[in-house]
mmCIF file of C-alpha atoms in Angstrom:
data_model
loop_
_atom_site.group_PDB
_atom_site.id
_atom_site.type_symbol
_atom_site.label_atom_id
_atom_site.label_comp_id
_atom_site.label_asym_id
_atom_site.label_seq_id
_atom_site.Cartn_x
_atom_site.Cartn_y
_atom_site.Cartn_z
ATOM 1 C CA MET G 1 84.467 123.350 151.887
ATOM 2 C CA LYS G 2 85.432 124.619 148.676
ATOM 3 C CA LEU G 3 87.769 123.071 146.326
ATOM 4 C CA VAL G 4 89.659 126.188 143.939
ATOM 5 C CA VAL G 5 90.980 125.955 140.618
ATOM 6 C CA ALA G 6 93.123 128.183 139.168
ATOM 7 C CA VAL G 7 94.723 128.145 135.771
ATOM 8 C CA VAL G 8 97.190 130.463 135.777
ATOM 9 C CA GLN G 9 99.905 131.387 132.657
ATOM 10 C CA ASP G 10 103.132 129.998 133.408
ATOM 11 C CA GLN G 11 104.527 133.909 134.220
ATOM 12 C CA ASP G 12 102.886 134.410 137.094
ATOM 13 C CA SER G 13 102.810 129.954 138.136
ATOM 14 C CA ASN G 14 105.598 131.157 141.263
ATOM 15 C CA ARG G 15 104.668 134.851 142.309
ATOM 16 C CA LEU G 16 101.051 133.315 142.845
ATOM 17 C CA SER G 17 102.541 129.855 144.643
ATOM 18 C CA ASN G 18 105.113 132.121 147.261
ATOM 19 C CA ALA G 19 101.895 134.065 147.469
ATOM 20 C CA LEU G 20 99.365 130.735 149.035
ATOM 21 C CA THR G 21 102.852 129.639 150.953
ATOM 22 C CA LYS G 22 103.274 133.144 152.529
ATOM 23 C CA HIS G 23 99.232 132.987 153.515
ATOM 24 C CA ASN G 24 99.250 129.328 154.568
ATOM 25 C CA PHE G 25 97.565 127.807 152.073
ATOM 26 C CA ARG G 26 98.160 123.830 150.738
ATOM 27 C CA ALA G 27 98.104 123.727 147.031
ATOM 28 C CA THR G 28 98.812 121.408 144.173
ATOM 29 C CA LYS G 29 100.953 122.752 141.082
ATOM 30 C CA LEU G 30 100.204 120.818 138.014
ATOM 31 C CA ALA G 31 102.003 121.870 134.469
ATOM 32 C CA SER G 32 99.363 122.307 131.779
ATOM 33 C CA THR G 33 98.986 123.533 128.527
ATOM 34 C CA GLY G 34 96.406 126.308 126.881
ATOM 35 C CA GLY G 35 93.347 125.635 123.914
ATOM 36 C CA PHE G 36 93.964 128.793 121.968
ATOM 37 C CA LEU G 37 97.788 129.352 122.057
ATOM 38 C CA ARG G 38 98.368 126.472 122.914
ATOM 39 C CA SER G 39 101.368 128.362 125.456
ATOM 40 C CA GLY G 40 102.210 126.780 129.152
ATOM 41 C CA ASN G 41 99.710 126.947 131.658
ATOM 42 C CA THR G 42 99.785 126.198 135.050
ATOM 43 C CA THR G 43 97.111 124.634 137.043
ATOM 44 C CA PHE G 44 96.359 125.707 140.624
ATOM 45 C CA ILE G 45 94.126 122.960 143.445
ATOM 46 C CA VAL G 46 92.895 124.310 146.450
ATOM 47 C CA GLY G 47 90.855 122.914 149.150
ATOM 48 C CA THR G 48 89.500 125.066 151.573
ATOM 49 C CA GLU G 49 86.629 126.282 154.257
ATOM 50 C CA ASP G 50 84.223 128.437 152.626
ATOM 51 C CA ALA G 51 85.240 131.790 155.074
ATOM 52 C CA LEU G 52 89.199 131.677 153.229
ATOM 53 C CA ILE G 53 87.481 132.048 149.946
ATOM 54 C CA PRO G 54 87.416 136.426 149.873
ATOM 55 C CA GLN G 55 91.014 135.544 150.665
ATOM 56 C CA LEU G 56 92.153 133.583 148.288
ATOM 57 C CA LEU G 57 90.769 135.307 145.833
ATOM 58 C CA ASP G 58 92.710 138.504 145.882
ATOM 59 C CA ILE G 59 95.570 136.320 146.222
ATOM 60 C CA ILE G 60 95.426 134.696 142.723
ATOM 61 C CA ARG G 61 94.309 137.872 141.475
ATOM 62 C CA ASP G 62 96.665 140.118 142.647
ATOM 63 C CA ASN G 63 99.580 137.999 141.985
ATOM 64 C CA CYS G 64 98.387 136.729 138.508
ATOM 65 C CA ARG G 65 97.909 140.066 136.856
ATOM 66 C CA SER G 66 97.089 139.907 132.247
ATOM 67 C CA ARG G 67 99.288 141.936 129.280
ATOM 68 C CA GLU G 68 99.372 141.693 126.058
ATOM 69 C CA GLN G 69 101.654 139.477 124.030
ATOM 70 C CA LEU G 70 102.423 139.140 120.319
ATOM 71 C CA VAL G 71 102.066 135.965 119.198
ATOM 72 C CA SER G 72 102.336 134.244 115.661
ATOM 73 C CA PRO G 73 99.323 132.087 115.457
ATOM 74 C CA ILE G 74 100.188 128.349 114.652
ATOM 75 C CA SER G 75 98.997 127.092 110.424
ATOM 76 C CA PRO G 76 95.689 125.830 110.525
ATOM 77 C CA LEU G 77 96.526 121.708 109.908
ATOM 78 C CA GLY G 78 93.784 120.414 106.980
ATOM 79 C CA GLY G 79 91.793 123.164 107.644
ATOM 80 C CA ASN G 80 90.209 126.309 105.627
ATOM 81 C CA ALA G 81 93.758 128.439 104.434
ATOM 82 C CA ASP G 82 91.814 131.091 103.992
ATOM 83 C CA SER G 83 90.972 132.351 108.248
ATOM 84 C CA TYR G 84 95.109 131.755 108.986
ATOM 85 C CA ILE G 85 96.943 135.213 109.937
ATOM 86 C CA PRO G 86 100.582 134.806 108.292
ATOM 87 C CA TYR G 87 101.890 137.598 110.374
ATOM 88 C CA PRO G 88 102.138 138.421 114.661
ATOM 89 C CA ILE G 89 98.758 139.438 116.448
ATOM 90 C CA GLU G 90 98.772 140.852 119.696
ATOM 91 C CA VAL G 91 96.636 138.984 122.217
ATOM 92 C CA GLU G 92 95.983 139.394 125.507
ATOM 93 C CA VAL G 93 97.634 136.875 128.081
ATOM 94 C CA GLY G 94 97.683 136.536 131.076
ATOM 95 C CA GLY G 95 95.192 136.646 134.209
ATOM 96 C CA ALA G 96 93.957 133.886 135.790
ATOM 97 C CA THR G 97 90.931 131.394 135.217
ATOM 98 C CA VAL G 98 89.701 130.404 138.481
ATOM 99 C CA PHE G 99 86.767 127.982 139.461
ATOM 100 C CA VAL G 100 84.684 127.788 142.735
ATOM 101 C CA LEU G 101 83.975 123.430 143.275
ATOM 102 C CA PRO G 102 80.988 122.664 146.524
ATOM 103 C CA ILE G 103 82.749 119.128 148.041
ATOM 104 C CA GLU G 104 80.832 116.934 150.382
ATOM 105 C CA GLN G 105 83.927 114.994 151.771
ATOM 106 C CA PHE G 106 88.238 116.416 152.589
ATOM 107 C CA HIS G 107 89.876 113.642 153.976
ATOM 108 C CA HIS G 108 94.180 114.474 154.888
ATOM 109 C CA PHE G 109 95.771 111.377 155.366
#
């Protein structure tokens, strides 16, 4: 048994949720915020059998794509203003960060 924790950008959240449901994966969906851009993310928590991990990772990979986006950096709060960039920059966002953890026990009541 494995616990999969997938952090995805909000733009990919509905597409991934629908794909997981279509392939009979139960998932808990949590709102989260990224630390770098402080933008909205969704964290999916999925418990599944070891044999289904490749299928689950394929579903996540197929539904969470990275893309380029212009962002305005947040001004430094009490930090060094020398490193602050006052104009929008293009960064890569999206995709998924996925953790696969072993589970000793699983109970469904």
